[in-house]
């Protein structure tokens, strides 16, 4: 573009006009300045055509690469004023450097300059049943939806079922790899059982469980033993298929000899649990609570709980189980997908009546009867945090397998559905965790026999749209960028008005407050002592060796023993090999996943417990495990320091930095002799604060 050309003069006029607008706010408020139709988008061009204003010519300057191409028609003249000096060459009117091939834009309808950021893009092509609630959320946020996918990467991908719905190499996806597997009945029971072994008092919110068919003999023997000790004990058990959902295949039994149980043993794996016979009742009906939990990040761990949830009611008045009513599913099972087929199911647009209500309406009703609602919420928050802590170790293994460090991949987040039952004494009991909680905001209504119609559910829409919308707000990848732009814009103004401050610093001012409350790391101090298995998982992942694998081979296990200095005269490497073979063979026979050969994380945890009990014999199990973890982490940190020193000095025989000092050698010597070190780690502090969060 040549000096003095019409394009050059118009570009110079545009910059001078922007500067003049900043200098004379009063005049700019009265006069609408015409935006350059070549640099602005289609909406700005239409607004300029509807209300044309005469621009003022400015002094010419050299053309820059990236200037917008405009019509050579010169702009009409305005009354002449004295403009401020034009910005430096290569800068946009706002003082920012021009990027190649881009022009700086102003949003229409604003008298002051503003660099409008692009909207967040969401790929909803795999959303499935959550699509309606997602569309409403995107519309409220004023983001851009791609319902059929997009060739270019999107900021957020919303999947309806699992992480593997499609291949994603960037952005954010609303599923964690492995979450579906982790919250199945058997896997969840095993994960919670490990924590119950370490902290039995802290994890008594999950019913005693047995895994079928592997533990059927143990189940029968333990039930008989308790009956022999207490003949008046008449228990009830609930059988849940491992891969079942929506109440499919669930039934109640009174005794392990029930013939239906024999059929389950032959058909598919299941979990059998003690049935909660004394639930809290409202209107003589049993109900459960569906709470929505956002796992925003795995490392560092970040957990949010929705302030509102759903209460799903049975449709027959509750009676304690007896041989005559065991098969009454509408009395004992709270699953919405079952009770909706009951003739007594009540659809209601009110949040406090019907067979599906908001959780807050239940809390209000309990509060009117004098119940301490803060205590109920505190116990529920504690249950959620402890459950997620039990799940995260194996989730980390799945995550590093699907998204190895150093390789391209998305970041993950996920909404989980926690099903919780309140006992008569208001103690919360965890029933199950759903990786894909239903986000449908309508229900089927039978108009005539066999003829159904989808009818909007106001209760579902009120709860679920808020959860999805506010999850997107928390995951907004452009939020920080928009905030920086707003701050930079306000910094250029001498006396910004209150409306400008509100509009620029809070682009979500038109939205309600976020319904998701952070509970971790907010309450991390009260719960970090529970994360022993999480630290074991870090050790396990370190010695996996091959990126993408989920099982530890014999060489990796031997390297773990050697590097952590766990072998001794009483535990030879031959004994280590035997330990590895025995535990690995047994766990591989119990798991259905035969993709890789080797030791899974749960087998590694069992081996770690065995080693801890051998080394620290006179301590409770959780102290034994914590002491062994400290020993392993200490030896590995010393090894890392040695390697770092060798790398810096460039010699293999470099002296390790102060690894032999008495201050560092003393803890290692104490641990090696089987004595725990001074309580410097929160995992050792039995006098730690275990108060429930408020």
GROMACS .gro file of C-alpha atoms in nm, residues 368-578:
model
  211
  368UNK     CA    1  -3.909  -2.640   6.041
  369UNK     CA    2  -3.895  -2.946   6.265
  370UNK     CA    3  -3.583  -2.825   6.446
  371UNK     CA    4  -3.321  -3.027   6.256
  372UNK     CA    5  -2.970  -2.878   6.244
  373UNK     CA    6  -2.939  -2.828   5.867
  374UNK     CA    7  -2.579  -2.709   5.888
  375UNK     CA    8  -2.484  -3.040   6.050
  376UNK     CA    9  -2.659  -3.236   5.775
  377UNK     CA   10  -2.477  -3.040   5.502
  378UNK     CA   11  -2.146  -3.073   5.687
  379UNK     CA   12  -2.181  -3.453   5.703
  380UNK     CA   13  -2.272  -3.470   5.333
  381UNK     CA   14  -1.971  -3.256   5.233
  382UNK     CA   15  -1.746  -3.481   5.440
  383UNK     CA   16  -1.890  -3.792   5.271
  384UNK     CA   17  -1.833  -3.647   4.923
  385UNK     CA   18  -1.472  -3.543   4.989
  386UNK     CA   19  -1.382  -3.879   5.143
  387UNK     CA   20  -1.539  -4.068   4.854
  388UNK     CA   21  -1.350  -3.865   4.593
  389UNK     CA   22  -1.027  -3.919   4.790
  390UNK     CA   23  -1.092  -4.293   4.766
  391UNK     CA   24  -1.144  -4.272   4.388
  392UNK     CA   25  -0.858  -4.041   4.284
  393UNK     CA   26  -0.561  -4.282   4.318
  394UNK     CA   27  -0.676  -4.517   4.044
  395UNK     CA   28  -0.812  -4.227   3.839
  396UNK     CA   29  -0.455  -4.093   3.828
  397UNK     CA   30  -0.339  -4.425   3.682
  398UNK     CA   31  -0.609  -4.411   3.414
  399UNK     CA   32  -0.525  -4.048   3.339
  400UNK     CA   33  -0.153  -4.105   3.284
  401UNK     CA   34  -0.237  -4.404   3.066
  402UNK     CA   35  -0.465  -4.209   2.829
  403UNK     CA   36  -0.289  -3.872   2.853
  404UNK     CA   37   0.079  -3.941   2.929
  405UNK     CA   38   0.287  -3.649   3.049
  406UNK     CA   39   0.456  -3.466   2.764
  407UNK     CA   40   0.204  -3.573   2.499
  408UNK     CA   41  -0.074  -3.355   2.360
  409UNK     CA   42  -0.412  -3.404   2.517
  410UNK     CA   43  -0.707  -3.224   2.670
  411UNK     CA   44  -0.760  -3.126   3.031
  412UNK     CA   45  -1.053  -3.299   3.199
  413UNK     CA   46  -1.338  -3.220   3.434
  414UNK     CA   47  -1.653  -3.414   3.519
  415UNK     CA   48  -1.992  -3.381   3.684
  416UNK     CA   49  -2.068  -3.680   3.908
  417UNK     CA   50  -2.402  -3.781   4.055
  418UNK     CA   51  -2.387  -3.886   4.422
  419UNK     CA   52  -2.685  -4.088   4.544
  420UNK     CA   53  -2.716  -4.043   4.921
  421UNK     CA   54  -2.967  -4.185   5.169
  422UNK     CA   55  -3.044  -4.015   5.501
  423UNK     CA   56  -3.099  -4.254   5.789
  424UNK     CA   57  -3.359  -4.190   6.056
  425UNK     CA   58  -3.086  -4.038   6.274
  426UNK     CA   59  -2.991  -3.808   5.976
  427UNK     CA   60  -2.660  -3.982   5.911
  428UNK     CA   61  -2.588  -3.978   5.534
  429UNK     CA   62  -2.516  -4.313   5.365
  430UNK     CA   63  -2.352  -4.340   5.023
  431UNK     CA   64  -2.557  -4.559   4.789
  432UNK     CA   65  -2.359  -4.516   4.468
  433UNK     CA   66  -2.176  -4.271   4.243
  434UNK     CA   67  -2.283  -4.211   3.882
  435UNK     CA   68  -2.028  -4.115   3.618
  436UNK     CA   69  -2.307  -4.012   3.378
  437UNK     CA   70  -2.591  -3.868   3.585
  438UNK     CA   71  -2.901  -3.795   3.382
  439UNK     CA   72  -2.919  -3.433   3.267
  440UNK     CA   73  -3.255  -3.463   3.094
  441UNK     CA   74  -3.489  -3.174   3.167
  442UNK     CA   75  -3.810  -3.340   3.047
  443UNK     CA   76  -4.003  -3.652   3.135
  444UNK     CA   77  -4.228  -3.890   2.947
  445UNK     CA   78  -4.597  -3.856   3.007
  446UNK     CA   79  -4.839  -4.123   2.887
  447UNK     CA   80  -5.122  -3.955   2.701
  448UNK     CA   81  -5.299  -4.279   2.620
  449UNK     CA   82  -5.202  -4.647   2.645
  450UNK     CA   83  -4.871  -4.681   2.462
  451UNK     CA   84  -4.861  -4.314   2.354
  452UNK     CA   85  -4.600  -4.099   2.532
  453UNK     CA   86  -4.503  -3.735   2.505
  454UNK     CA   87  -4.197  -3.552   2.637
  455UNK     CA   88  -4.311  -3.287   2.885
  456UNK     CA   89  -4.075  -3.025   3.033
  457UNK     CA   90  -3.985  -3.081   3.399
  458UNK     CA   91  -3.945  -2.749   3.577
  459UNK     CA   92  -3.775  -2.912   3.876
  460UNK     CA   93  -3.514  -3.082   3.658
  461UNK     CA   94  -3.453  -2.769   3.452
  462UNK     CA   95  -3.407  -2.550   3.758
  463UNK     CA   96  -3.141  -2.779   3.904
  464UNK     CA   97  -2.961  -2.926   3.603
  465UNK     CA   98  -2.929  -2.617   3.381
  466UNK     CA   99  -2.771  -2.429   3.671
  467UNK     CA  100  -2.522  -2.713   3.731
  468UNK     CA  101  -2.414  -2.731   3.365
  469UNK     CA  102  -2.406  -2.353   3.315
  470UNK     CA  103  -2.199  -2.289   3.627
  471UNK     CA  104  -1.966  -2.579   3.549
  472UNK     CA  105  -1.895  -2.410   3.216
  473UNK     CA  106  -1.838  -2.079   3.395
  474UNK     CA  107  -1.582  -2.238   3.625
  475UNK     CA  108  -1.406  -2.407   3.331
  476UNK     CA  109  -1.419  -2.096   3.106
  477UNK     CA  110  -1.078  -2.099   2.927
  478UNK     CA  111  -1.104  -1.732   2.824
  479UNK     CA  112  -1.212  -1.591   3.159
  480UNK     CA  113  -0.864  -1.480   3.260
  481UNK     CA  114  -0.800  -1.326   2.919
  482UNK     CA  115  -1.124  -1.128   2.932
  483UNK     CA  116  -1.041  -1.007   3.280
  484UNK     CA  117  -0.699  -0.885   3.168
  485UNK     CA  118  -0.852  -0.702   2.872
  486UNK     CA  119  -1.108  -0.534   3.097
  487UNK     CA  120  -0.838  -0.421   3.338
  488UNK     CA  121  -0.625  -0.286   3.055
  489UNK     CA  122  -0.923  -0.101   2.911
  490UNK     CA  123  -1.012   0.057   3.245
  491UNK     CA  124  -0.650   0.155   3.299
  492UNK     CA  125  -0.666   0.377   2.990
  493UNK     CA  126  -0.963   0.573   3.132
  494UNK     CA  127  -0.912   0.858   3.371
  495UNK     CA  128  -1.248   0.846   3.550
  496UNK     CA  129  -1.449   0.536   3.455
  497UNK     CA  130  -1.816   0.545   3.547
  498UNK     CA  131  -1.982   0.291   3.776
  499UNK     CA  132  -2.157   0.127   3.481
  500UNK     CA  133  -1.826   0.094   3.298
  501UNK     CA  134  -1.664  -0.061   3.604
  502UNK     CA  135  -1.950  -0.309   3.647
  503UNK     CA  136  -1.974  -0.400   3.280
  504UNK     CA  137  -1.602  -0.441   3.217
  505UNK     CA  138  -1.492  -0.610   3.538
  506UNK     CA  139  -1.786  -0.853   3.554
  507UNK     CA  140  -1.902  -0.978   3.214
  508UNK     CA  141  -2.125  -1.231   3.398
  509UNK     CA  142  -2.323  -0.961   3.576
  510UNK     CA  143  -2.642  -1.073   3.400
  511UNK     CA  144  -2.610  -1.427   3.542
  512UNK     CA  145  -2.713  -1.554   3.886
  513UNK     CA  146  -2.447  -1.638   4.144
  514UNK     CA  147  -2.263  -1.965   4.089
  515UNK     CA  148  -2.448  -2.260   4.241
  516UNK     CA  149  -2.132  -2.468   4.289
  517UNK     CA  150  -1.946  -2.441   4.619
  518UNK     CA  151  -1.579  -2.532   4.645
  519UNK     CA  152  -1.515  -2.786   4.922
  520UNK     CA  153  -1.163  -2.895   4.829
  521UNK     CA  154  -0.895  -2.759   4.868
  522UNK     CA  155  -1.104  -2.529   5.089
  523UNK     CA  156  -1.122  -2.799   5.357
  524UNK     CA  157  -0.793  -2.969   5.263
  525UNK     CA  158  -0.646  -2.933   5.613
  526UNK     CA  159  -0.921  -3.150   5.761
  527UNK     CA  160  -0.885  -3.427   5.502
  528UNK     CA  161  -0.528  -3.440   5.371
  529UNK     CA  162  -0.431  -3.701   5.629
  530UNK     CA  163  -0.661  -3.945   5.445
  531UNK     CA  164  -0.464  -3.926   5.118
  532UNK     CA  165  -0.225  -4.214   5.189
  533UNK     CA  166  -0.338  -4.425   4.893
  534UNK     CA  167  -0.298  -4.119   4.671
  535UNK     CA  168   0.070  -4.103   4.772
  536UNK     CA  169   0.102  -4.477   4.705
  537UNK     CA  170  -0.039  -4.420   4.357
  538UNK     CA  171   0.233  -4.161   4.292
  539UNK     CA  172   0.495  -4.423   4.379
  540UNK     CA  173   0.320  -4.679   4.159
  541UNK     CA  174   0.309  -4.443   3.858
  542UNK     CA  175   0.675  -4.351   3.903
  543UNK     CA  176   0.786  -4.712   3.854
  544UNK     CA  177   0.547  -4.807   3.572
  545UNK     CA  178   0.830  -4.736   3.330
  546UNK     CA  179   0.642  -4.741   2.999
  547UNK     CA  180   0.412  -4.448   2.929
  548UNK     CA  181   0.054  -4.551   2.872
  549UNK     CA  182   0.060  -4.873   3.075
  550UNK     CA  183  -0.151  -4.933   3.387
  551UNK     CA  184   0.023  -5.236   3.538
  552UNK     CA  185   0.358  -5.271   3.707
  553UNK     CA  186   0.589  -5.538   3.573
  554UNK     CA  187   0.826  -5.752   3.785
  555UNK     CA  188   1.127  -5.538   3.690
  556UNK     CA  189   0.946  -5.221   3.795
  557UNK     CA  190   0.849  -5.378   4.129
  558UNK     CA  191   1.206  -5.488   4.196
  559UNK     CA  192   1.330  -5.138   4.109
  560UNK     CA  193   1.079  -4.994   4.356
  561UNK     CA  194   1.207  -5.224   4.631
  562UNK     CA  195   1.570  -5.149   4.548
  563UNK     CA  196   1.542  -4.771   4.515
  564UNK     CA  197   1.339  -4.741   4.834
  565UNK     CA  198   1.585  -4.974   5.015
  566UNK     CA  199   1.311  -5.210   5.138
  567UNK     CA  200   1.502  -5.536   5.098
  568UNK     CA  201   1.688  -5.674   5.398
  569UNK     CA  202   1.819  -5.995   5.543
  570UNK     CA  203   1.463  -6.094   5.631
  571UNK     CA  204   1.322  -5.988   5.293
  572UNK     CA  205   1.545  -6.103   5.010
  573UNK     CA  206   1.487  -6.015   4.646
  574UNK     CA  207   1.377  -6.376   4.591
  575UNK     CA  208   1.105  -6.324   4.853
  576UNK     CA  209   1.011  -6.001   4.677
  577UNK     CA  210   0.965  -6.191   4.349
  578UNK     CA  211   0.744  -6.450   4.521
   0.00000   0.00000   0.00000
